[in-house]
Short mmCIF file of C-alpha atoms in Angstrom, two decimals:
data_model
loop_
_atom_site.label_atom_id
_atom_site.label_comp_id
_atom_site.label_asym_id
_atom_site.label_seq_id
_atom_site.Cartn_x
_atom_site.Cartn_y
_atom_site.Cartn_z
CA GLU A 24 90.77 125.98 98.23
CA PRO A 25 91.32 122.39 97.04
CA GLU A 26 94.90 121.31 96.60
CA VAL A 27 96.99 118.36 95.53
CA THR A 28 98.58 116.48 98.40
CA GLN A 29 101.52 114.09 98.36
CA THR A 30 102.89 111.56 100.83
CA PRO A 31 105.42 111.06 102.16
CA SER A 32 107.17 114.40 102.09
CA HIS A 33 110.53 112.65 102.26
CA GLN A 34 111.40 109.05 101.47
CA VAL A 35 114.78 107.48 102.02
CA THR A 36 115.43 104.08 100.47
CA GLN A 37 118.23 101.72 99.62
CA MET A 38 119.28 101.20 96.03
CA GLY A 39 117.32 98.34 94.47
CA GLN A 40 114.30 98.77 96.71
CA GLU A 41 110.83 99.51 95.46
CA VAL A 42 109.15 102.77 96.41
CA ILE A 43 105.62 103.99 95.99
CA LEU A 44 104.92 107.69 96.01
CA ARG A 45 101.37 108.72 96.68
CA CYS A 46 99.28 111.62 95.53
CA VAL A 47 95.74 112.74 96.09
CA PRO A 48 94.75 114.96 93.16
CA ILE A 49 92.05 117.61 93.28
CA SER A 50 88.81 115.70 93.45
CA ASN A 51 87.05 116.71 90.23
CA HIS A 52 90.15 116.66 88.07
CA LEU A 53 90.51 114.19 85.24
CA TYR A 54 94.15 114.54 84.18
CA PHE A 55 97.02 113.40 86.38
CA TYR A 56 100.75 113.85 86.00
CA TRP A 57 104.09 113.03 87.56
CA TYR A 58 107.19 115.19 87.21
CA ARG A 59 110.60 115.04 88.77
CA GLN A 60 113.23 117.62 89.57
CA ILE A 61 116.77 116.55 90.25
CA LEU A 62 118.46 118.98 92.63
CA GLY A 63 119.42 122.16 90.82
CA GLN A 64 117.92 121.05 87.52
CA LYS A 65 114.76 121.60 85.50
CA VAL A 66 111.39 120.13 86.28
CA GLU A 67 110.98 117.16 83.91
CA PHE A 68 107.78 115.55 82.72
CA LEU A 69 107.46 111.84 83.47
CA VAL A 70 103.95 110.72 82.61
CA SER A 71 100.36 111.81 82.11
CA PHE A 72 97.33 109.72 82.96
CA TYR A 73 93.77 110.12 81.77
CA ASN A 74 90.75 107.85 81.69
CA ASN A 75 92.62 105.17 83.63
CA GLU A 76 95.49 104.86 81.23
CA ILE A 77 98.80 106.49 80.41
CA SER A 78 98.30 109.11 77.73
CA GLU A 79 101.92 110.19 77.37
CA LYS A 80 105.26 109.34 78.87
CA SER A 81 108.74 110.69 78.49
CA GLU A 82 111.96 108.82 77.85
CA ILE A 83 112.68 108.95 81.57
CA PHE A 84 109.59 106.87 82.31
CA ASP A 85 111.09 103.46 81.53
CA ASP A 86 110.03 99.98 82.61
CA GLN A 87 111.12 100.68 86.17
CA PHE A 88 108.28 103.16 86.56
CA SER A 89 104.56 102.54 86.74
CA VAL A 90 101.52 104.56 87.70
CA GLU A 91 98.21 103.55 89.07
CA ARG A 92 94.96 105.06 90.21
CA PRO A 93 93.89 102.27 92.55
CA ASP A 94 90.72 103.97 93.75
CA GLY A 95 88.79 107.15 93.13
CA SER A 96 91.19 109.39 95.01
CA ASN A 97 94.80 108.19 94.98
CA PHE A 98 97.33 108.36 92.16
CA THR A 99 100.60 106.52 92.72
CA LEU A 100 104.02 106.36 91.14
CA LYS A 101 105.98 103.16 91.69
CA ILE A 102 109.68 102.78 91.06
CA ARG A 103 110.43 99.07 91.01
CA SER A 104 114.15 98.97 91.66
CA THR A 105 115.52 102.34 92.63
CA LYS A 106 118.84 103.64 91.40
CA LEU A 107 121.01 106.36 92.86
CA GLU A 108 120.06 108.64 89.98
CA ASP A 109 116.38 108.38 90.91
CA SER A 110 117.09 110.71 93.83
CA ALA A 111 114.99 113.79 93.12
CA MET A 112 111.87 115.69 94.07
CA TYR A 113 108.81 114.05 92.56
CA PHE A 114 105.81 116.24 91.91
CA CYS A 115 102.30 115.12 91.24
CA ALA A 116 99.95 117.42 89.38
CA SER A 117 96.34 117.33 88.32
CA GLY A 118 94.25 119.26 85.85
CA GLY A 119 90.59 119.39 85.11
CA GLN A 120 89.99 121.41 82.01
CA GLY A 121 91.88 119.75 79.25
CA ARG A 122 95.22 118.34 78.26
CA THR A 123 97.01 121.63 77.82
CA ASP A 124 95.41 123.72 80.50
CA THR A 125 96.49 124.66 83.99
CA GLN A 126 98.05 121.97 86.11
CA TYR A 127 98.03 122.18 89.88
CA PHE A 128 101.07 120.78 91.61
CA GLY A 129 101.49 119.08 94.93
CA PRO A 130 104.28 119.99 97.37
CA GLY A 131 106.45 117.11 96.22
CA THR A 132 108.12 114.04 97.70
CA ARG A 133 111.85 114.19 98.14
CA LEU A 134 113.24 110.75 97.28
CA THR A 135 116.73 109.93 98.48
CA VAL A 136 118.27 106.69 97.22
CA LEU A 137 121.32 105.52 99.18
CA SER B 190 118.03 123.23 72.12
CA GLN B 191 115.42 123.61 74.82
CA GLN B 192 111.77 124.56 74.72
CA GLY B 193 111.35 127.37 77.21
CA GLU B 194 114.48 129.15 78.28
CA GLU B 195 114.32 131.93 80.82
CA ASP B 196 116.46 134.98 80.90
CA PRO B 197 118.11 136.08 83.08
CA GLN B 198 119.05 132.99 85.06
CA ALA B 199 119.31 135.08 88.21
CA LEU B 200 118.01 138.52 89.16
CA SER B 201 118.57 140.50 92.32
CA ILE B 202 116.55 143.65 93.03
CA GLN B 203 115.49 145.85 95.91
CA GLU B 204 112.01 145.66 97.39
CA GLY B 205 109.68 148.00 95.55
CA GLU B 206 111.43 147.65 92.21
CA ASN B 207 109.95 145.85 89.24
CA ALA B 208 111.27 142.49 88.09
CA THR B 209 111.14 141.38 84.48
CA MET B 210 111.82 137.83 83.38
CA ASN B 211 111.83 136.61 79.82
CA CYS B 212 111.12 133.26 78.26
CA SER B 213 111.83 132.07 74.75
CA TYR B 214 110.45 128.94 73.20
CA LYS B 215 111.00 127.11 69.95
CA THR B 216 107.87 125.39 68.69
CA SER B 217 104.34 126.69 68.28
CA ILE B 218 102.20 126.60 71.42
CA ASN B 219 98.57 126.66 72.50
CA ASN B 220 99.42 128.52 75.65
CA LEU B 221 102.31 129.44 77.87
CA GLN B 222 102.26 129.22 81.64
CA TRP B 223 104.31 130.76 84.40
CA TYR B 224 104.98 129.04 87.70
CA ARG B 225 106.74 130.03 90.90
CA GLN B 226 108.77 127.72 93.10
CA ASN B 227 109.96 128.67 96.55
CA SER B 228 113.16 126.98 97.57
CA GLY B 229 112.60 123.24 98.07
CA ARG B 230 108.86 123.55 97.63
CA GLY B 231 106.23 122.73 95.02
CA LEU B 232 105.28 124.69 91.95
CA VAL B 233 102.58 127.32 92.17
CA HIS B 234 100.72 128.21 89.01
CA LEU B 235 100.76 131.96 88.45
CA ILE B 236 99.20 132.68 85.11
CA LEU B 237 98.33 131.12 81.75
CA ILE B 238 98.33 133.10 78.54
CA ARG B 239 96.82 131.63 75.40
CA SER B 240 98.38 131.93 71.98
CA ASN B 241 95.70 134.38 70.83
CA GLU B 242 96.34 136.71 73.79
CA ARG B 243 99.04 139.36 73.85
CA GLU B 244 98.89 140.49 77.46
CA LYS B 245 97.38 139.33 80.67
CA HIS B 246 97.30 140.74 84.20
CA SER B 247 96.85 139.14 87.58
CA GLY B 248 97.39 141.39 90.58
CA ARG B 249 100.99 142.61 90.44
CA LEU B 250 101.80 140.23 87.59
CA ARG B 251 101.77 141.16 83.95
CA VAL B 252 102.52 138.61 81.26
CA THR B 253 103.04 139.33 77.60
CA LEU B 254 103.25 136.91 74.72
CA ASP B 255 104.76 137.58 71.32
CA THR B 256 104.13 134.53 69.14
CA SER B 257 106.02 136.06 66.20
CA LYS B 258 109.16 136.19 68.33
CA LYS B 259 108.27 133.06 70.30
CA SER B 260 108.81 134.90 73.54
CA SER B 261 107.00 135.82 76.72
CA SER B 262 107.79 138.08 79.61
CA LEU B 263 106.68 138.12 83.22
CA LEU B 264 106.71 141.45 85.02
CA ILE B 265 106.29 141.64 88.78
CA THR B 266 105.58 145.18 89.86
CA ALA B 267 106.39 146.67 93.25
CA SER B 268 108.28 143.56 94.31
CA ARG B 269 108.29 142.28 97.89
CA ALA B 270 110.73 140.13 99.78
CA ALA B 271 108.11 137.36 99.65
CA ASP B 272 108.44 137.31 95.86
CA THR B 273 111.88 135.74 96.27
CA ALA B 274 111.60 132.43 94.40
CA SER B 275 112.41 130.74 91.12
CA TYR B 276 110.10 131.51 88.22
CA PHE B 277 109.55 129.10 85.36
CA CYS B 278 107.80 129.33 82.06
CA ALA B 279 106.24 126.16 80.71
CA SER B 280 104.53 125.13 77.51
CA PHE B 281 103.40 122.11 75.53
CA PRO B 282 105.75 121.65 72.58
CA GLN B 283 104.33 118.20 71.96
CA GLY B 284 101.21 116.44 73.15
CA ASN B 285 100.50 117.20 76.76
CA MET B 286 104.05 117.00 78.06
CA LEU B 287 104.32 120.25 79.96
CA THR B 288 107.92 121.33 79.40
CA PHE B 289 109.63 123.71 81.78
CA GLY B 290 112.48 126.09 81.23
CA GLY B 291 115.47 126.34 83.52
CA GLY B 292 113.96 129.18 85.53
CA THR B 293 114.95 132.60 86.76
CA ARG B 294 116.04 132.84 90.39
CA LEU B 295 114.68 136.09 91.74
CA MET B 296 116.04 137.59 94.93
CA VAL B 297 114.19 140.58 96.35
CA LYS B 298 116.18 142.34 99.06
CA PRO B 299 114.28 144.10 101.82
#
């Protein structure tokens, strides 16, 4: 069964450094998403991406964040200058049927900012 | 106020018993989804119920939706130790921002 994959599984970085989190969505899906979950808290929506552009973003997704689909398979989340409070699990998801239908999540990348 | 709040926050039962989790939401929805998350792992989609559906089954899962009360319930029948996880409801209160509740932590004791 196809699944969403994410790399790396764990990323440790120094405050102020740039990080790129990578995702390979399910191949025939058209909608792509990033979420984050700070330890012990809710899963929070960051951004959705469709037709090579951002379709929605939350207040969390400020100028420090960017997303890109550089080729036909990868979907990346870049954090330009990491802060301590960016430490969280970051989940990528993809969906194929429509904006409000089922989303399939990857296993997550645990980002630790020191 | 939050869109999608689960109740209870934590539930502990014996294997074989049924587990019921509830979710309340505030704005109108197209559908409501339930996800499971094992500790430290990703989210697994369990079931989606549309606003024009009242009940849906998938294996040992039964989901109900009451749009008049803006609530949904997830019932897991004949629970197993492997069902131990956090369960979240999620919906789209605006646009396509899937919004999750705080979750119910289910512990199934063998």
